[in-house]
GROMACS .gro file of C-alpha atoms in nm:
model
  348
    1MET     CA    1  11.918   2.072  18.051
    2SER     CA    2  12.039   2.284  17.759
    3GLY     CA    3  11.907   2.642  17.727
    4LEU     CA    4  11.982   2.640  17.357
    5SER     CA    5  11.694   2.630  17.099
    6PRO     CA    6  11.718   2.364  16.829
    7LEU     CA    7  11.838   2.622  16.568
    8GLU     CA    8  12.089   2.773  16.814
    9LYS     CA    9  12.226   2.415  16.874
   10GLU     CA   10  12.253   2.355  16.502
   11GLY     CA   11  12.422   2.690  16.451
   12CYS     CA   12  12.667   2.647  16.744
   13ARG     CA   13  12.747   2.296  16.631
   14ASN     CA   14  12.861   2.442  16.291
   15LEU     CA   15  13.039   2.730  16.461
   16LEU     CA   16  13.229   2.482  16.693
   17GLY     CA   17  13.328   2.289  16.392
   18LEU     CA   18  13.567   2.569  16.313
   19LEU     CA   19  13.772   2.499  16.629
   20ASP     CA   20  14.048   2.240  16.634
   21ASN     CA   21  14.033   1.928  16.845
   22ASP     CA   22  14.244   2.065  17.131
   23GLU     CA   23  14.022   2.377  17.156
   24ILE     CA   24  13.705   2.157  17.152
   25MET     CA   25  13.836   1.940  17.436
   26ALA     CA   26  13.955   2.231  17.646
   27LEU     CA   27  13.614   2.402  17.591
   28CYS     CA   28  13.432   2.081  17.701
   29ASP     CA   29  13.642   2.074  18.018
   30THR     CA   30  13.545   2.443  18.092
   31VAL     CA   31  13.178   2.405  18.031
   32THR     CA   32  13.138   2.077  18.211
   33ASN     CA   33  13.386   2.164  18.493
   34ARG     CA   34  13.587   1.838  18.385
   35LEU     CA   35  13.290   1.625  18.505
   36VAL     CA   36  13.241   1.477  18.147
   37GLN     CA   37  13.500   1.279  17.977
   38PRO     CA   38  13.414   1.280  17.600
   39LYS     CA   39  13.511   0.988  17.383
   40ASP     CA   40  13.576   1.196  17.073
   41ARG     CA   41  13.530   1.535  16.918
   42GLN     CA   42  13.157   1.491  16.846
   43ASP     CA   43  13.094   1.371  17.196
   44ALA     CA   44  13.269   1.679  17.334
   45ILE     CA   45  13.065   1.917  17.104
   46HIS     CA   46  12.745   1.734  17.218
   47ALA     CA   47  12.849   1.786  17.587
   48ILE     CA   48  12.926   2.157  17.524
   49LEU     CA   49  12.577   2.213  17.375
   50VAL     CA   50  12.396   2.018  17.642
   51TYR     CA   51  12.568   2.187  17.939
   52SER     CA   52  12.562   2.542  17.817
   53GLN     CA   53  12.282   2.736  17.990
   54SER     CA   54  12.246   2.983  17.700
   55VAL     CA   55  12.383   3.063  17.356
   56GLU     CA   56  12.537   3.386  17.501
   57GLU     CA   57  12.699   3.200  17.791
   58LEU     CA   58  12.868   2.968  17.533
   59LEU     CA   59  12.976   3.235  17.281
   60LYS     CA   60  13.123   3.455  17.559
   61ARG     CA   61  13.369   3.181  17.654
   62LYS     CA   62  13.731   3.297  17.592
   63LYS     CA   63  13.792   2.979  17.392
   64VAL     CA   64  13.521   3.080  17.145
   65ARG     CA   65  13.728   3.350  16.989
   66ARG     CA   66  13.574   3.660  16.831
   67GLU     CA   67  13.727   3.558  16.492
   68VAL     CA   68  13.556   3.220  16.492
   69ILE     CA   69  13.207   3.377  16.544
   70PHE     CA   70  13.288   3.631  16.275
   71LYS     CA   71  13.399   3.365  16.028
   72TYR     CA   72  13.088   3.156  16.095
   73LEU     CA   73  12.853   3.448  16.035
   74ALA     CA   74  13.035   3.522  15.713
   75THR     CA   75  12.976   3.171  15.585
   76GLN     CA   76  12.606   3.222  15.663
   77GLY     CA   77  12.604   3.546  15.458
   78VAL     CA   78  12.585   3.775  15.755
   79ILE     CA   79  12.826   4.054  15.669
   80ILE     CA   80  12.938   4.283  15.958
   81PRO     CA   81  13.233   4.530  15.991
   82PRO     CA   82  13.555   4.349  16.065
   83ALA     CA   83  13.633   4.574  16.366
   84THR     CA   84  13.295   4.479  16.542
   85GLU     CA   85  13.352   4.389  16.902
   86LYS     CA   86  13.286   4.043  17.031
   87HIS     CA   87  12.978   4.124  17.232
   88SER     CA   88  12.821   4.285  16.924
   89ILE     CA   89  12.907   3.999  16.704
   90ILE     CA   90  12.739   3.760  16.954
   91GLN     CA   91  12.422   3.980  16.930
   92HIS     CA   92  12.436   3.946  16.546
   93ALA     CA   93  12.458   3.570  16.578
   94LYS     CA   94  12.161   3.558  16.815
   95VAL     CA   95  11.958   3.776  16.580
   96TYR     CA   96  12.048   3.558  16.283
   97TRP     CA   97  11.940   3.243  16.461
   98LYS     CA   98  11.622   3.404  16.583
   99LYS     CA   99  11.532   3.516  16.228
  100GLN     CA  100  11.604   3.159  16.104
  101SER     CA  101  11.367   3.025  16.377
  102GLN     CA  102  11.095   3.264  16.267
  103LEU     CA  103  11.136   3.162  15.900
  104LYS     CA  104  11.108   2.799  15.997
  105LEU     CA  105  10.800   2.865  16.207
  106LYS     CA  106  10.640   3.037  15.918
  107GLU     CA  107  10.708   2.756  15.678
  108THR     CA  108  10.575   2.499  15.918
  109ALA     CA  109  10.265   2.711  15.989
  110GLU     CA  110  10.159   2.746  15.622
  111PRO     CA  111   9.973   2.413  15.589
  112VAL     CA  112   9.800   2.421  15.931
  113THR     CA  113   9.435   2.494  15.979
  114LYS     CA  114   9.289   2.847  16.039
  115THR     CA  115   9.244   2.784  16.413
  116GLU     CA  116   9.611   2.694  16.443
  117ASP     CA  117   9.710   2.993  16.237
  118ILE     CA  118   9.517   3.221  16.491
  119GLN     CA  119   9.690   3.041  16.788
  120LEU     CA  120  10.034   3.094  16.630
  121PHE     CA  121   9.956   3.456  16.559
  122GLN     CA  122   9.845   3.515  16.915
  123GLN     CA  123  10.161   3.338  17.054
  124ALA     CA  124  10.381   3.565  16.837
  125LYS     CA  125  10.196   3.867  16.973
  126GLU     CA  126  10.255   3.743  17.326
  127ASP     CA  127  10.623   3.669  17.256
  128LYS     CA  128  10.666   4.020  17.110
  129LYS     CA  129  10.494   4.175  17.403
  130ALA     CA  130  10.710   3.984  17.650
  131GLU     CA  131  11.018   4.086  17.452
  132LYS     CA  132  10.929   4.451  17.486
  133VAL     CA  133  10.891   4.444  17.862
  134ASP     CA  134  11.163   4.188  17.958
  135PHE     CA  135  11.409   4.454  18.091
  136ARG     CA  136  11.518   4.225  18.370
  137CYS     CA  137  11.664   3.993  18.106
  138LEU     CA  138  11.833   4.292  17.939
  139GLY     CA  139  11.968   4.400  18.278
  140GLU     CA  140  12.105   4.048  18.357
  141GLU     CA  141  12.267   4.016  18.024
  142PHE     CA  142  12.417   4.371  18.061
  143CYS     CA  143  12.562   4.289  18.399
  144HIS     CA  144  12.711   3.965  18.282
  145TRP     CA  145  12.876   4.148  17.992
  146PHE     CA  146  12.990   4.452  18.191
  147PHE     CA  147  13.144   4.283  18.498
  148GLU     CA  148  13.302   3.996  18.287
  149LEU     CA  149  13.455   4.263  18.062
  150LEU     CA  150  13.571   4.493  18.342
  151ASN     CA  151  13.705   4.215  18.566
  152SER     CA  152  13.897   4.068  18.280
  153GLN     CA  153  14.115   4.378  18.272
  154ASN     CA  154  14.257   4.270  18.609
  155PRO     CA  155  14.619   4.172  18.530
  156PHE     CA  156  14.608   3.879  18.774
  157LEU     CA  157  14.341   3.715  18.560
  158GLY     CA  158  14.539   3.685  18.239
  159PRO     CA  159  14.478   3.859  17.909
  160PRO     CA  160  14.160   4.066  17.881
  161GLN     CA  161  13.873   3.890  17.703
  162ASP     CA  162  13.793   4.206  17.499
  163GLU     CA  163  13.874   4.577  17.460
  164TRP     CA  164  13.775   4.813  17.731
  165GLY     CA  165  13.735   5.180  17.651
  166PRO     CA  166  13.510   5.483  17.602
  167GLN     CA  167  13.332   5.323  17.312
  168HIS     CA  168  13.095   5.159  17.569
  169PHE     CA  169  12.970   5.494  17.698
  170TRP     CA  170  12.785   5.798  17.568
  171HIS     CA  171  13.023   6.090  17.527
  172ASP     CA  172  12.852   6.284  17.804
  173VAL     CA  173  12.835   6.001  18.054
  174LYS     CA  174  12.853   6.080  18.424
  175LEU     CA  175  12.995   5.872  18.702
  176ARG     CA  176  12.924   5.940  19.069
  177PHE     CA  177  13.157   5.741  19.283
  178PHE     CA  178  13.095   5.721  19.656
  179TYR     CA  179  13.330   5.509  19.871
  180ASN     CA  180  13.339   5.449  20.245
  181THR     CA  181  13.661   5.269  20.330
  182SER     CA  182  13.926   5.435  20.549
  183GLU     CA  183  13.751   5.764  20.462
  184GLN     CA  184  13.427   5.871  20.294
  185ASN     CA  185  13.427   6.063  19.981
  186VAL     CA  186  13.210   6.135  19.671
  187ILE     CA  187  13.377   6.222  19.337
  188ASP     CA  188  13.199   6.305  19.008
  189TYR     CA  189  13.356   6.223  18.671
  190HIS     CA  190  13.227   6.345  18.340
  191GLY     CA  191  13.297   6.221  17.982
  192ALA     CA  192  13.342   5.880  17.826
  193GLU     CA  193  13.726   5.891  17.842
  194ILE     CA  194  13.764   5.977  18.206
  195VAL     CA  195  13.483   5.755  18.325
  196SER     CA  196  13.614   5.455  18.142
  197LEU     CA  197  13.969   5.524  18.273
  198ARG     CA  198  13.846   5.565  18.636
  199LEU     CA  199  13.654   5.230  18.626
  200LEU     CA  200  13.942   5.061  18.453
  201SER     CA  201  14.179   5.173  18.732
  202LEU     CA  202  13.971   4.992  18.983
  203VAL     CA  203  14.068   4.661  18.845
  204LYS     CA  204  14.385   4.727  18.654
  205GLU     CA  205  14.570   4.930  18.911
  206GLU     CA  206  14.383   4.860  19.240
  207PHE     CA  207  14.346   4.490  19.142
  208LEU     CA  208  13.981   4.478  19.252
  209PHE     CA  209  13.727   4.222  19.138
  210LEU     CA  210  13.358   4.312  19.145
  211SER     CA  211  13.127   4.011  19.185
  212PRO     CA  212  12.760   4.095  19.118
  213ASN     CA  213  12.469   3.921  19.296
  214LEU     CA  214  12.225   3.864  19.019
  215ASP     CA  215  11.948   3.691  19.209
  216SER     CA  216  11.614   3.850  19.274
  217ARG     CA  217  11.741   4.071  19.561
  218GLY     CA  218  12.076   4.170  19.399
  219LEU     CA  219  11.941   4.294  19.062
  220LYS     CA  220  11.648   4.534  18.991
  221CYS     CA  221  11.560   4.702  18.662
  222ALA     CA  222  11.320   4.972  18.546
  223SER     CA  223  11.251   5.136  18.221
  224SER     CA  224  11.109   5.471  18.093
  225PRO     CA  225  10.867   5.519  17.806
  226HIS     CA  226  11.149   5.723  17.634
  227GLY     CA  227  11.410   5.455  17.610
  228LEU     CA  228  11.611   5.484  17.932
  229VAL     CA  229  11.668   5.152  18.116
  230MET     CA  230  11.792   5.167  18.476
  231VAL     CA  231  11.977   4.875  18.619
  232GLY     CA  232  12.049   4.847  18.991
  233VAL     CA  233  12.290   4.575  19.103
  234ALA     CA  234  12.474   4.490  19.427
  235GLY     CA  235  12.764   4.261  19.495
  236THR     CA  236  13.093   4.201  19.671
  237VAL     CA  237  13.434   4.353  19.613
  238HIS     CA  238  13.741   4.134  19.619
  239ARG     CA  239  14.122   4.154  19.588
  240GLY     CA  240  14.285   3.815  19.539
  241ASN     CA  241  14.135   3.573  19.799
  242SER     CA  242  14.019   3.856  20.024
  243CYS     CA  243  13.666   4.004  20.035
  244LEU     CA  244  13.712   4.377  20.090
  245GLY     CA  245  13.350   4.492  20.117
  246ILE     CA  246  13.031   4.533  19.915
  247PHE     CA  247  12.913   4.763  19.641
  248GLU     CA  248  12.590   4.892  19.495
  249GLN     CA  249  12.573   5.036  19.142
  250ILE     CA  250  12.301   5.195  18.924
  251PHE     CA  251  12.344   5.220  18.552
  252GLY     CA  252  12.144   5.427  18.301
  253LEU     CA  253  12.139   5.272  17.966
  254ILE     CA  254  12.020   5.407  17.633
  255ARG     CA  255  12.008   5.214  17.313
  256CYS     CA  256  12.261   5.302  17.042
  257PRO     CA  257  12.058   5.390  16.722
  258PHE     CA  258  12.356   5.304  16.493
  259VAL     CA  259  12.430   4.946  16.606
  260GLU     CA  260  12.163   4.685  16.636
  261ASN     CA  261  12.095   4.548  16.989
  262THR     CA  262  12.356   4.760  17.140
  263TRP     CA  263  12.319   4.975  17.450
  264LYS     CA  264  12.555   5.239  17.590
  265ILE     CA  265  12.599   5.364  17.932
  266LYS     CA  266  12.457   5.718  18.008
  267PHE     CA  267  12.532   5.739  18.381
  268ILE     CA  268  12.663   5.534  18.670
  269ASN     CA  269  12.624   5.571  19.043
  270LEU     CA  270  12.875   5.344  19.225
  271ARG     CA  271  12.890   5.311  19.600
  272ILE     CA  272  13.160   5.089  19.766
  273VAL     CA  273  13.152   5.020  20.142
  274GLY     CA  274  13.464   4.877  20.296
  275GLU     CA  275  13.492   4.581  20.536
  276SER     CA  276  13.551   4.807  20.825
  277SER     CA  277  13.196   4.947  20.778
  278LEU     CA  278  13.035   4.591  20.795
  279ALA     CA  279  12.913   4.421  21.111
  280PRO     CA  280  13.143   4.139  21.227
  281GLY     CA  281  13.039   3.806  21.092
  282ALA     CA  282  12.769   3.952  20.865
  283SER     CA  283  12.649   3.750  20.575
  284MET     CA  284  12.811   3.865  20.240
  285LYS     CA  285  12.512   3.850  20.013
  286PRO     CA  286  12.445   4.205  19.910
  287ALA     CA  287  12.095   4.322  19.797
  288VAL     CA  288  11.990   4.627  19.604
  289THR     CA  289  11.828   4.876  19.849
  290PHE     CA  290  11.646   5.062  19.575
  291GLU     CA  291  11.299   4.940  19.494
  292GLN     CA  292  11.190   4.933  19.132
  293SER     CA  293  10.948   5.225  19.208
  294ASP     CA  294  11.248   5.420  19.331
  295LEU     CA  295  11.427   5.380  19.000
  296GLU     CA  296  11.116   5.470  18.800
  297ALA     CA  297  11.050   5.774  19.021
  298PHE     CA  298  11.418   5.879  18.986
  299TYR     CA  299  11.387   5.872  18.608
  300ASN     CA  300  11.033   6.039  18.600
  301VAL     CA  301  11.149   6.322  18.823
  302ILE     CA  302  11.450   6.407  18.609
  303THR     CA  303  11.229   6.395  18.301
  304LEU     CA  304  10.965   6.623  18.450
  305CYS     CA  305  11.209   6.878  18.604
  306GLY     CA  306  11.399   7.065  18.330
  307ASN     CA  307  11.650   7.279  18.515
  308SER     CA  308  11.995   7.157  18.620
  309GLU     CA  309  11.948   7.269  18.986
  310VAL     CA  310  11.651   7.046  19.021
  311ARG     CA  311  11.843   6.746  18.866
  312LEU     CA  312  12.126   6.812  19.107
  313ASN     CA  313  11.877   6.789  19.393
  314VAL     CA  314  11.759   6.456  19.268
  315MET     CA  315  12.107   6.325  19.253
  316GLN     CA  316  12.175   6.448  19.600
  317ALA     CA  317  11.860   6.270  19.721
  318LEU     CA  318  11.972   5.954  19.553
  319ASP     CA  319  12.317   5.965  19.700
  320SER     CA  320  12.255   6.098  20.052
  321GLY     CA  321  11.912   5.974  20.147
  322THR     CA  322  11.817   6.299  20.313
  323GLY     CA  323  11.443   6.206  20.325
  324ASP     CA  324  11.154   6.347  20.127
  325GLN     CA  325  11.273   6.598  19.863
  326VAL     CA  326  11.057   6.848  19.685
  327LEU     CA  327  11.174   6.809  19.332
  328CYS     CA  328  10.932   7.006  19.123
  329SER     CA  329  10.774   7.326  19.236
  330GLY     CA  330  10.410   7.345  19.124
  331ASN     CA  331  10.343   6.972  19.107
  332GLU     CA  332  10.550   6.910  19.423
  333THR     CA  333  10.658   6.569  19.297
  334LEU     CA  334  10.821   6.379  19.582
  335LEU     CA  335  11.088   6.112  19.581
  336ASN     CA  336  11.077   5.922  19.902
  337LYS     CA  337  11.419   5.778  19.899
  338ARG     CA  338  11.580   5.566  20.167
  339GLU     CA  339  11.945   5.572  20.252
  340PRO     CA  340  12.113   5.407  19.961
  341SER     CA  341  12.346   5.193  20.168
  342LEU     CA  342  12.393   4.826  20.091
  343PRO     CA  343  12.231   4.559  20.303
  344ASN     CA  344  12.149   4.568  20.671
  345THR     CA  345  12.502   4.469  20.755
  346VAL     CA  346  12.629   4.820  20.694
  347LYS     CA  347  12.680   5.046  20.994
  348HIS     CA  348  12.534   5.397  20.964
   0.00000   0.00000   0.00000
């Protein structure tokens, strides 16, 4: 069953009309996994719309080029900078279709009775409330975007789907990278340029592929009242056909005030555990060991404690799992943090 709204279907049908026949047929094969044999171009477009789970999933396809989405928006009067990246253009398209849907709803609602007006108003309030607190949806969309973009830089997977670089990070971003393979080590990286290059080297030079587990156990999100969103995700690490181990990663995201619906990365904690540290025959379905309360407490502690020494203690507690930590003298705020290893298959 399609996950596209009626207006999204209509918009995507017009957008797909900008592709040639070969591109449409190839996209249909990709979306349907070659299980549908369309009779003609219109039949292929219908199958693409029906079998796409969401508008974002469809627009992120490599065959739906950035230039095509840009051209479609231009025909609709949505003017954006020509250098805008594909993921931002997709957000502009989603916002445009949402506004069109709201306008249509408003036009439809005008002749209805007062009771129905109240019901629509209440529904709109509920939708807005849900939109404010649906950070899991944000976390899931972010993980899809981040790992697809990073993994696409692996030279074994063909040309990258989009440009990777420091533009996705805040200038003072921090990366704490812990790995337990043939040896154990913790390295800190500071600044957008060096952090983006270090992450890029994992896939471009070490040929790794990070596969996130985005079910209820593999993805957890929390938000602060001041705009920071924390996303915890676990997954497996691969090279070619070999599974090398598992990873757990925590992102801190802050909305960019200059670009609508765009978030940038403020900090990353990345932990990779090699296969040698896993129990023989263990199930490879990683789960985030942090509870949502841990993420919220981690943020709250950093917010309440102003000096850098205290913030360092928080980071050490997050990374080493040394037990209860006194993080604020006076209030004696505690963060009861478990060992941040991956699932129970990891040997301690």
